[in-house]
Amino acid sequence: MRKYVITGVPGSGKSTQATMLARDLDLVQISVGDIFRWHVRQHTKIGAHVRRTMAAGKLVDDDLVESIVRERLQLHDWNYGFIIDGFPRSRDQAEFFLESYDIDAVIDLRLPEEEVRRRVLARRICTGCGRDYNLVTEPPATENSCDACGGELVTRADDTEAALTTRLREYHEKTAPVLEIFRRKTPVVAIDTRPDEITVQQEIRARLGLPDYPDRAGSVRRNRA
Ligand code: AMP
């Protein structure tokens, strides 16, 4: 049983790296951002509550985030463990989480700010299946159309200059300090995510003492919730 948290600035590759690790190690991947985006797409009550907050790049209130995470983990479908991406993002969330779960390691993805802007502003997401693309590094085969389902590709509502500035501020003010709370009882491994995604994955595995990534040839694409 392995339990990991993956954290980092927007665009640092949390979801990509979590997917690569989860797929191979049979971990359940939990992304609070994906769960919220699903609610927004399905027009649920939760979706209506979080839509504007997300689009502005602000953090959703801790109580709602904690109940989403609690319910998800209580499904206990994670027989081999889990990797949770984009949580905890505040001191309260971290304390709530650490009361109930012992984490094996926190993976802290690092990326300089100019590269964050370059990556995030080139990101596109499929309106049909949620798969994401980068127009610079991972463009779709046909312009504006998802390779998997043919859905239309759009910019995420929070991938604008203004929302990104807010997300980065939220990250530095509220999320980065969470690492100090973890460091008291959990190993935290800092990883430079400027190299390509497979090199980054290999580095994560080396630092966690895990077997090498099996598919060095293929790049990873993922379906988001
Ligand atoms: P992400 O896909 O992880 O970048 O998350 C997208 C947005 O969802 C964030 O900018 C927040 O508005 C919201 N969100 C995701 N995870 C959390 C969290 N742990 N705490 C508060 N808000 C969150």
GROMACS .gro file of C-alpha atoms and ligand atoms in nm:
model
  248
    1MET     CA    1   0.000   0.000   0.000
    2ARG     CA    2   0.145   0.335  -0.109
    3LYS     CA    3   0.002   0.677  -0.033
    4TYR     CA    4   0.139   0.987  -0.202
    5VAL     CA    5   0.055   1.353  -0.230
    6ILE     CA    6   0.171   1.543  -0.540
    7THR     CA    7   0.187   1.920  -0.523
    8GLY     CA    8   0.334   2.210  -0.719
    9VAL     CA    9   0.258   2.532  -0.903
   10PRO     CA   10  -0.006   2.535  -1.180
   11GLY     CA   11   0.127   2.374  -1.498
   12SER     CA   12   0.404   2.184  -1.322
   13GLY     CA   13   0.263   1.851  -1.445
   14LYS     CA   14   0.093   1.719  -1.128
   15SER     CA   15  -0.179   1.541  -1.318
   16THR     CA   16   0.053   1.397  -1.587
   17GLN     CA   17   0.301   1.265  -1.332
   18ALA     CA   18   0.028   1.134  -1.101
   19THR     CA   19  -0.130   0.948  -1.395
   20MET     CA   20   0.201   0.786  -1.494
   21LEU     CA   21   0.263   0.670  -1.140
   22ALA     CA   22  -0.095   0.558  -1.074
   23ARG     CA   23  -0.135   0.358  -1.393
   24ASP     CA   24   0.175   0.153  -1.339
   25LEU     CA   25   0.148   0.101  -0.962
   26ASP     CA   26  -0.230   0.046  -0.960
   27LEU     CA   27  -0.285   0.348  -0.742
   28VAL     CA   28  -0.614   0.534  -0.737
   29GLN     CA   29  -0.556   0.887  -0.863
   30ILE     CA   30  -0.758   1.154  -0.693
   31SER     CA   31  -0.768   1.509  -0.828
   32VAL     CA   32  -0.991   1.757  -0.649
   33GLY     CA   33  -0.964   1.993  -0.949
   34ASP     CA   34  -1.090   1.717  -1.183
   35ILE     CA   35  -1.378   1.635  -0.947
   36PHE     CA   36  -1.479   2.002  -0.939
   37ARG     CA   37  -1.448   2.035  -1.319
   38TRP     CA   38  -1.674   1.732  -1.354
   39HIS     CA   39  -1.934   1.902  -1.132
   40VAL     CA   40  -1.911   2.221  -1.340
   41ARG     CA   41  -1.956   2.028  -1.668
   42GLN     CA   42  -2.253   1.835  -1.525
   43HIS     CA   43  -2.413   2.153  -1.383
   44THR     CA   44  -2.449   2.007  -1.035
   45LYS     CA   45  -2.517   2.212  -0.723
   46ILE     CA   46  -2.151   2.180  -0.625
   47GLY     CA   47  -2.057   2.289  -0.979
   48ALA     CA   48  -2.268   2.604  -0.944
   49HIS     CA   49  -2.104   2.675  -0.609
   50VAL     CA   50  -1.742   2.641  -0.729
   51ARG     CA   51  -1.759   2.764  -1.090
   52ARG     CA   52  -1.683   3.132  -1.030
   53THR     CA   53  -1.425   3.067  -0.760
   54MET     CA   54  -1.237   2.832  -0.991
   55ALA     CA   55  -1.259   3.061  -1.293
   56ALA     CA   56  -1.109   3.341  -1.084
   57GLY     CA   57  -0.821   3.117  -0.978
   58LYS     CA   58  -0.916   3.124  -0.609
   59LEU     CA   59  -0.919   2.830  -0.373
   60VAL     CA   60  -1.253   2.668  -0.295
   61ASP     CA   61  -1.352   2.676   0.075
   62ASP     CA   62  -1.186   2.417   0.294
   63ASP     CA   63  -1.510   2.259   0.424
   64LEU     CA   64  -1.630   2.165   0.078
   65VAL     CA   65  -1.287   2.041  -0.032
   66GLU     CA   66  -1.252   1.831   0.283
   67SER     CA   67  -1.595   1.672   0.239
   68ILE     CA   68  -1.515   1.586  -0.125
   69VAL     CA   69  -1.186   1.424  -0.026
   70ARG     CA   70  -1.338   1.244   0.274
   71GLU     CA   71  -1.617   1.095   0.063
   72ARG     CA   72  -1.376   0.994  -0.214
   73LEU     CA   73  -1.136   0.819   0.022
   74GLN     CA   74  -1.420   0.651   0.209
   75LEU     CA   75  -1.499   0.450  -0.105
   76HIS     CA   76  -1.193   0.245  -0.006
   77ASP     CA   77  -1.135   0.132  -0.363
   78TRP     CA   78  -0.762   0.204  -0.323
   79ASN     CA   79  -0.638  -0.148  -0.247
   80TYR     CA   80  -0.284  -0.069  -0.359
   81GLY     CA   81  -0.292   0.290  -0.241
   82PHE     CA   82  -0.359   0.634  -0.384
   83ILE     CA   83  -0.195   0.945  -0.519
   84ILE     CA   84  -0.377   1.268  -0.447
   85ASP     CA   85  -0.312   1.565  -0.670
   86GLY     CA   86  -0.375   1.928  -0.581
   87PHE     CA   87  -0.465   1.858  -0.218
   88PRO     CA   88  -0.402   1.972   0.050
   89ARG     CA   89  -0.373   2.335  -0.053
   90SER     CA   90  -0.414   2.508   0.283
   91ARG     CA   91  -0.306   2.459   0.642
   92ASP     CA   92  -0.655   2.346   0.751
   93GLN     CA   93  -0.676   2.091   0.470
   94ALA     CA   94  -0.335   1.951   0.561
   95GLU     CA   95  -0.425   1.916   0.928
   96PHE     CA   96  -0.757   1.751   0.846
   97PHE     CA   97  -0.580   1.508   0.612
   98LEU     CA   98  -0.294   1.416   0.842
   99GLU     CA   99  -0.536   1.338   1.125
  100SER     CA  100  -0.665   1.040   0.927
  101TYR     CA  101  -0.391   0.933   0.685
  102ASP     CA  102  -0.021   0.856   0.701
  103ILE     CA  103   0.144   0.955   0.376
  104ASP     CA  104   0.455   0.779   0.241
  105ALA     CA  105   0.589   1.084   0.060
  106VAL     CA  106   0.501   1.424  -0.080
  107ILE     CA  107   0.619   1.490  -0.437
  108ASP     CA  108   0.683   1.862  -0.476
  109LEU     CA  109   0.704   1.962  -0.845
  110ARG     CA  110   0.909   2.277  -0.911
  111LEU     CA  111   0.890   2.498  -1.218
  112PRO     CA  112   1.013   2.858  -1.273
  113GLU     CA  113   0.738   3.116  -1.314
  114GLU     CA  114   0.812   3.213  -1.677
  115GLU     CA  115   0.782   2.845  -1.775
  116VAL     CA  116   0.456   2.816  -1.575
  117ARG     CA  117   0.307   3.099  -1.783
  118ARG     CA  118   0.430   2.953  -2.110
  119ARG     CA  119   0.282   2.609  -2.034
  120VAL     CA  120  -0.046   2.716  -1.880
  121LEU     CA  121  -0.137   2.967  -2.151
  122ALA     CA  122  -0.080   2.697  -2.419
  123ARG     CA  123  -0.302   2.442  -2.246
  124ARG     CA  124  -0.633   2.330  -2.400
  125ILE     CA  125  -0.893   2.090  -2.259
  126CYS     CA  126  -1.150   1.872  -2.436
  127THR     CA  127  -1.512   1.971  -2.366
  128GLY     CA  128  -1.617   1.610  -2.427
  129CYS     CA  129  -1.385   1.385  -2.226
  130GLY     CA  130  -1.168   1.630  -2.035
  131ARG     CA  131  -0.838   1.518  -2.188
  132ASP     CA  132  -0.582   1.795  -2.194
  133TYR     CA  133  -0.337   1.916  -2.456
  134ASN     CA  134  -0.056   2.163  -2.486
  135LEU     CA  135  -0.046   2.347  -2.817
  136VAL     CA  136   0.334   2.369  -2.796
  137THR     CA  137   0.439   2.031  -2.659
  138GLU     CA  138   0.137   1.802  -2.713
  139PRO     CA  139  -0.086   1.944  -2.991
  140PRO     CA  140  -0.387   1.744  -3.115
  141ALA     CA  141  -0.356   1.575  -3.458
  142THR     CA  142  -0.641   1.795  -3.593
  143GLU     CA  143  -0.658   2.154  -3.485
  144ASN     CA  144  -0.915   2.219  -3.208
  145SER     CA  145  -1.040   1.860  -3.204
  146CYS     CA  146  -0.976   1.591  -2.942
  147ASP     CA  147  -0.775   1.290  -3.070
  148ALA     CA  148  -0.976   1.058  -2.843
  149CYS     CA  149  -1.338   1.168  -2.880
  150GLY     CA  150  -1.343   1.446  -3.144
  151GLY     CA  151  -1.472   1.694  -2.884
  152GLU     CA  152  -1.398   2.064  -2.912
  153LEU     CA  153  -1.083   2.190  -2.738
  154VAL     CA  154  -1.114   2.503  -2.527
  155THR     CA  155  -0.900   2.701  -2.286
  156ARG     CA  156  -0.968   2.616  -1.921
  157ALA     CA  157  -1.160   2.903  -1.761
  158ASP     CA  158  -0.875   2.953  -1.512
  159ASP     CA  159  -0.591   2.937  -1.768
  160THR     CA  160  -0.603   3.312  -1.836
  161GLU     CA  161  -0.333   3.566  -1.740
  162ALA     CA  162  -0.552   3.716  -1.466
  163ALA     CA  163  -0.662   3.384  -1.310
  164LEU     CA  164  -0.309   3.247  -1.332
  165THR     CA  165  -0.175   3.543  -1.137
  166THR     CA  166  -0.434   3.472  -0.865
  167ARG     CA  167  -0.356   3.097  -0.867
  168LEU     CA  168   0.015   3.165  -0.826
  169ARG     CA  169  -0.054   3.404  -0.539
  170GLU     CA  170  -0.283   3.149  -0.370
  171TYR     CA  171  -0.013   2.886  -0.420
  172HIS     CA  172   0.264   3.091  -0.260
  173GLU     CA  173   0.050   3.225   0.025
  174LYS     CA  174  -0.153   2.918   0.120
  175THR     CA  175  -0.020   2.602  -0.044
  176ALA     CA  176   0.359   2.631  -0.024
  177PRO     CA  177   0.349   2.665   0.362
  178VAL     CA  178   0.171   2.327   0.377
  179LEU     CA  179   0.501   2.161   0.292
  180GLU     CA  180   0.635   2.264   0.631
  181ILE     CA  181   0.350   2.079   0.804
  182PHE     CA  182   0.426   1.763   0.603
  183ARG     CA  183   0.801   1.785   0.661
  184ARG     CA  184   0.744   1.721   1.033
  185LYS     CA  185   0.641   1.362   0.962
  186THR     CA  186   0.673   1.280   0.590
  187PRO     CA  187   0.958   1.279   0.337
  188VAL     CA  188   0.914   1.562   0.084
  189VAL     CA  189   1.097   1.517  -0.249
  190ALA     CA  190   1.147   1.829  -0.465
  191ILE     CA  191   1.162   1.758  -0.839
  192ASP     CA  192   1.261   1.996  -1.120
  193THR     CA  193   0.992   1.957  -1.389
  194ARG     CA  194   1.167   2.145  -1.671
  195PRO     CA  195   1.279   1.820  -1.845
  196ASP     CA  196   1.038   1.607  -2.051
  197GLU     CA  197   0.765   1.412  -1.869
  198ILE     CA  198   0.938   1.072  -1.882
  199THR     CA  199   1.264   1.208  -1.741
  200VAL     CA  200   1.065   1.375  -1.463
  201GLN     CA  201   0.881   1.048  -1.393
  202GLN     CA  202   1.209   0.859  -1.375
  203GLU     CA  203   1.348   1.114  -1.132
  204ILE     CA  204   1.039   1.084  -0.908
  205ARG     CA  205   1.075   0.705  -0.904
  206ALA     CA  206   1.446   0.718  -0.832
  207ARG     CA  207   1.386   0.953  -0.541
  208LEU     CA  208   1.105   0.736  -0.402
  209GLY     CA  209   1.296   0.411  -0.446
  210LEU     CA  210   1.040   0.279  -0.697
  211PRO     CA  211   1.103   0.063  -1.008
  212ASP     CA  212   1.182   0.244  -1.335
  213TYR     CA  213   0.899   0.370  -1.554
  214PRO     CA  214   0.824   0.081  -1.792
  215ASP     CA  215   0.731   0.273  -2.105
  216ARG     CA  216   1.021   0.503  -2.187
  217ALA     CA  217   0.915   0.525  -2.552
  218GLY     CA  218   0.559   0.649  -2.523
  219SER     CA  219   0.432   0.980  -2.400
  220VAL     CA  220   0.137   0.989  -2.167
  221ARG     CA  221  -0.206   1.116  -2.240
  222ARG     CA  222  -0.477   1.106  -1.986
  223ASN     CA  223  -0.851   1.123  -1.952
  224ARG     CA  224  -0.957   1.362  -1.686
  225ALA     CA  225  -1.275   1.311  -1.489
  226AMP     P1  226  -0.629   2.219  -1.032
  226AMP     O1  227  -0.688   2.143  -1.146
  226AMP     O2  228  -0.565   2.132  -0.931
  226AMP     O3  229  -0.540   2.330  -1.081
  226AMP     O4  230  -0.752   2.290  -0.957
  226AMP     C1  231  -0.835   2.381  -1.024
  226AMP     C2  232  -0.910   2.467  -0.924
  226AMP     O5  233  -0.994   2.384  -0.841
  226AMP     C3  234  -0.824   2.545  -0.826
  226AMP     O6  235  -0.773   2.666  -0.881
  226AMP     C4  236  -0.927   2.570  -0.715
  226AMP     O7  237  -1.021   2.669  -0.753
  226AMP     C5  238  -1.000   2.436  -0.710
  226AMP     N1  239  -0.928   2.341  -0.619
  226AMP     C6  240  -0.869   2.225  -0.655
  226AMP     N2  241  -0.813   2.164  -0.548
  226AMP     C7  242  -0.838   2.247  -0.443
  226AMP     C8  243  -0.804   2.243  -0.305
  226AMP     N3  244  -0.735   2.141  -0.251
  226AMP     N4  245  -0.845   2.346  -0.227
  226AMP     C9  246  -0.916   2.449  -0.276
  226AMP     N5  247  -0.949   2.461  -0.405
  226AMP    C10  248  -0.911   2.361  -0.489
   0.00000   0.00000   0.00000
